[in-house]
C-alpha positions as a Python dict, from the first residue, in 0.01 Angstrom:
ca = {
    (1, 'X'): (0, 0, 0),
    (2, 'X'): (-261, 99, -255),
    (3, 'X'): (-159, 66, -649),
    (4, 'X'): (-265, 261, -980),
    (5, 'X'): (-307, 100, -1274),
    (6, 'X'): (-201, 272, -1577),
    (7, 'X'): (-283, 15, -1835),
    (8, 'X'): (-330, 81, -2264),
    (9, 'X'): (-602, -56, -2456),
    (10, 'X'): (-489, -370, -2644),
    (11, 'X'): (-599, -422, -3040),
    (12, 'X'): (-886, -226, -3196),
    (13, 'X'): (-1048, -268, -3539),
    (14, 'X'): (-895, -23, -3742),
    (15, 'X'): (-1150, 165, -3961),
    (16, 'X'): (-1060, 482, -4200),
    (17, 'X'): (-1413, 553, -4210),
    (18, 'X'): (-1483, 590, -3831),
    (19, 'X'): (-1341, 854, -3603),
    (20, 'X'): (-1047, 755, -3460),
    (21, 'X'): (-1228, 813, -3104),
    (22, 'X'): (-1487, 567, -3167),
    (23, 'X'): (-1323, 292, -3281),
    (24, 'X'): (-1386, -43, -3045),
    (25, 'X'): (-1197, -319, -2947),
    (26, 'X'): (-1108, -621, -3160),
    (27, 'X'): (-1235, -932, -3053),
    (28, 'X'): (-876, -1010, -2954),
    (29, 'X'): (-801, -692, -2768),
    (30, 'X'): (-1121, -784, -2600),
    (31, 'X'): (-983, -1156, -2495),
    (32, 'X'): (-661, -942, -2392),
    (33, 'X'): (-856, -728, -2151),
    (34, 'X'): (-1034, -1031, -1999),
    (35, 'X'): (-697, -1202, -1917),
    (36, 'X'): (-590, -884, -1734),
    (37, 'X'): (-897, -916, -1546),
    (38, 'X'): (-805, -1319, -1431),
    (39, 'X'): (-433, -1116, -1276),
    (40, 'X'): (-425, -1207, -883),
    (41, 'X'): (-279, -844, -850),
    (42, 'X'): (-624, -667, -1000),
    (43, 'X'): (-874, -873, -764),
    (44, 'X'): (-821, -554, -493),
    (45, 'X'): (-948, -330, -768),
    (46, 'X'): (-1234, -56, -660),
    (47, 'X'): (-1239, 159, -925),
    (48, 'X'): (-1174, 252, -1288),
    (49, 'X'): (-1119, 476, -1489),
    (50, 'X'): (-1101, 559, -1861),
    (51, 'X'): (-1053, 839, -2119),
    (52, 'X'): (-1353, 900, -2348),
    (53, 'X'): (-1241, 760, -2639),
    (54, 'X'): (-1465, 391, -2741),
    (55, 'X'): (-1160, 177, -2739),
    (56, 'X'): (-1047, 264, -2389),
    (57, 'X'): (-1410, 272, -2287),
    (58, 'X'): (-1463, -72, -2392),
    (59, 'X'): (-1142, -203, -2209),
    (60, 'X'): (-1303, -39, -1876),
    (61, 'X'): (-1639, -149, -1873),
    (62, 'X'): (-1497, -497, -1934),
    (63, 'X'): (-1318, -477, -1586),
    (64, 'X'): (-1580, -242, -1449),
    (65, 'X'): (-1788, -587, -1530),
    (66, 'X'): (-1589, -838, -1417),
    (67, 'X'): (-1475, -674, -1101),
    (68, 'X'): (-1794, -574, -1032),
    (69, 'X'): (-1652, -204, -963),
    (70, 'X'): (-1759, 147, -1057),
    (71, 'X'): (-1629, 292, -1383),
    (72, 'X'): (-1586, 702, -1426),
    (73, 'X'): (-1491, 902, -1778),
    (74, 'X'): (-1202, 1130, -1759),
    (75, 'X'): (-1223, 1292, -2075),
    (76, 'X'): (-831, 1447, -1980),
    (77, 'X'): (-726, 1096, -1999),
    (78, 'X'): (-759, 1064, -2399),
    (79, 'X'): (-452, 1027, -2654),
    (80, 'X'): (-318, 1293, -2757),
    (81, 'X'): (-524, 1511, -3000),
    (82, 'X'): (-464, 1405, -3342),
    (83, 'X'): (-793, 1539, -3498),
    (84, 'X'): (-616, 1795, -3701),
    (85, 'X'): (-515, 1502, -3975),
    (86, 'X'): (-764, 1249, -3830),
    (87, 'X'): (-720, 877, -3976),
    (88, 'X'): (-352, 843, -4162),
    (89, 'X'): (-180, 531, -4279),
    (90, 'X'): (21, 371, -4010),
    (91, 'X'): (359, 438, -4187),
    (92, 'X'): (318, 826, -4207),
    (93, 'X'): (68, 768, -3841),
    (94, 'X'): (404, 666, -3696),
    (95, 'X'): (655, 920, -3885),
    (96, 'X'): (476, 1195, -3719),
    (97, 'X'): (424, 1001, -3373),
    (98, 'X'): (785, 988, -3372),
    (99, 'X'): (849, 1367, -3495),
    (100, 'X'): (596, 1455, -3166),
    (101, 'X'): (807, 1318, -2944),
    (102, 'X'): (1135, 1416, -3034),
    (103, 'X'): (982, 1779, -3068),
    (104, 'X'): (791, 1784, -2730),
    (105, 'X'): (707, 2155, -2782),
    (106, 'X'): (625, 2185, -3091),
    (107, 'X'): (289, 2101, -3273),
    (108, 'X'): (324, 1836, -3533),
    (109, 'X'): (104, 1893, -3873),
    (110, 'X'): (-191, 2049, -3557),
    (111, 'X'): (-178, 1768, -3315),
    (112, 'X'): (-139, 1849, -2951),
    (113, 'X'): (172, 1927, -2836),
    (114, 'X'): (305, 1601, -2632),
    (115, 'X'): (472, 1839, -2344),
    (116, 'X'): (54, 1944, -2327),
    (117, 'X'): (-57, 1604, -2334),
    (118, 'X'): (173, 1494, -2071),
    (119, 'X'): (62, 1804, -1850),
    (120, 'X'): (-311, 1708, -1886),
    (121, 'X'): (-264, 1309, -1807),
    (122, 'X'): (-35, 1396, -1506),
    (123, 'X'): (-321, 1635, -1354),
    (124, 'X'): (-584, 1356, -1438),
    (125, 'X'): (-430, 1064, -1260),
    (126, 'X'): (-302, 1305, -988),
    (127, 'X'): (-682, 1419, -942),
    (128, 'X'): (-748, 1010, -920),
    (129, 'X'): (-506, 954, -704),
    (130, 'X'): (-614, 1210, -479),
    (131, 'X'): (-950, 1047, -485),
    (132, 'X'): (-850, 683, -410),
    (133, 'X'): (-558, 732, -187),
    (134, 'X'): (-564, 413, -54),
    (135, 'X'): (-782, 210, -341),
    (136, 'X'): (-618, 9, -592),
    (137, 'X'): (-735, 179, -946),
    (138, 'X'): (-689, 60, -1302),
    (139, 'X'): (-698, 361, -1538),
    (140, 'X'): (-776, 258, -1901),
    (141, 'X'): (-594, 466, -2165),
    (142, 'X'): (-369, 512, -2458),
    (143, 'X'): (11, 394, -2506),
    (144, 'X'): (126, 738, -2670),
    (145, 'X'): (20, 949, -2351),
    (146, 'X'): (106, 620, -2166),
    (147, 'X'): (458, 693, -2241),
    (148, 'X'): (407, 1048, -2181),
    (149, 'X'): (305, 995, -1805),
    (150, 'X'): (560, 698, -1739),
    (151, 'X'): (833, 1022, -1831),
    (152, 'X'): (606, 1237, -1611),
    (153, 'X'): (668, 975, -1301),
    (154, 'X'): (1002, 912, -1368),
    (155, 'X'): (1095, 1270, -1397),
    (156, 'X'): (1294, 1214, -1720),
    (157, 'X'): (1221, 1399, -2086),
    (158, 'X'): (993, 1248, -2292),
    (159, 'X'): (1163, 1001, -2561),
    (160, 'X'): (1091, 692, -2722),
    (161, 'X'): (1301, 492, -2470),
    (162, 'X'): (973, 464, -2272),
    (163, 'X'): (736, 336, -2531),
    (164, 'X'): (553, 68, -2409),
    (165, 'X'): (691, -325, -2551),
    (166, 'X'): (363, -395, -2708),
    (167, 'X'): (269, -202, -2998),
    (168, 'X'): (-13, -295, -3026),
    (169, 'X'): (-145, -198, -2685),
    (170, 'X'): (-225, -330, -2369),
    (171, 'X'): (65, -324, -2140),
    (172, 'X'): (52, -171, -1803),
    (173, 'X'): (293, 12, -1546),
    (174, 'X'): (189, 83, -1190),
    (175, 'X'): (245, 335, -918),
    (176, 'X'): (207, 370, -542),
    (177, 'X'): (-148, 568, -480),
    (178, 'X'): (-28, 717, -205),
    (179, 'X'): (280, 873, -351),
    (180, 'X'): (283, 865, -690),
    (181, 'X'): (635, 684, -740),
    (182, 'X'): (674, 365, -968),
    (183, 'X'): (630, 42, -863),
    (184, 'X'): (691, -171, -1180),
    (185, 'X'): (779, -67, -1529),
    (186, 'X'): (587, -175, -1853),
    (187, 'X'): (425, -495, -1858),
    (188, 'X'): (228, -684, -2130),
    (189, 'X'): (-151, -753, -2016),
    (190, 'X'): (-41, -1110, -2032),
    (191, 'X'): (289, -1134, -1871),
    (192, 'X'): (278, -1347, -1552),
}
């Protein structure tokens, strides 16, 4: 039985004057990402994949590297679109996050709606999974549309309940390849 990956980017440096899409790892979500790499469970790894945002780029050409496997861009992978307000302080960042996800079908202030965001990530890993039915994949992304998809696979509206226990990023779930249904529920990157 093949497994998918759907792991968030740990820590990033946070900088108000960068793009939210380009801003990297920290050198501790770095660290984070090469533990994941040392799992047992990842060593069966062919292939990743990652949205095209720089911090979830960075966590997949670290495995990429250290797996020695190929890594692929799937821009429909990325967190949901926030460019309408672009950088806001984590306080009000976090009001709104929660306002999106109460109100699935509504835009928030411009961002993407999260029932659209959910829609798009589904289709994405679906497309992967189509690809790699019997490959174990890691998918590099983001924990907001990390939630989304964990709903998506369980078949259950999108609420908070399913936010990932790290808030600061990199925990994982997985899923069968072959048929799309959950294997294990969030995990931190470090959890044994």
């Amino acid at each position: 039985m093949s497994t998918l990956f759907f792991l968030t980017h740990p820590e990033v440096v946070i900088d108000p004057k960068v793009p939210v899409p380009e801003w990297h790892l920290s050198p501790i979500g770095r660290a984070r990402m090469e533990s994941f790499c040392a799992r047992k469970e990842v060593s069966n790894v062919r292939h990743v994949y990652t949205s095209s945002e720089r911090k979830a780029l960075d966590g997949g050409e670290i495995i990429s590297h250290r797996l020695g496997v190929p890594l692929d861009v799937d821009s429909r992978l990325g967190e949901i679109d926030r460019s309408s307000t672009g950088y806001l302080p984590k306080a009000l960042h976090d009001s709104l996050g929660e306002l999106a996800m109460e109100n699935p079908m509504h835009s928030v202030r411009g961002w993407e709606r999260a029932v659209d965001a959910q829609r798009r990530v589904a289709n994405a890993v679906r497309d992967i999974r189509t690809r790699h039915p019997f490959e174990d994949v890691v998918v590099v992304s983001h924990g907001g549309v990390g939630l989304l998809f964990l709903c998506s696979v369980l078949g259950v509206e999108i609420s908070r309940a399913y936010t990932a226990p790290n808030r600061n990023g990199g925990c994982y779930f997985c899923i069968d390849s072959s048929s799309g249904a959950l294997r294990t529920s969030w995990k931190d990157i470090e959890e044994t």
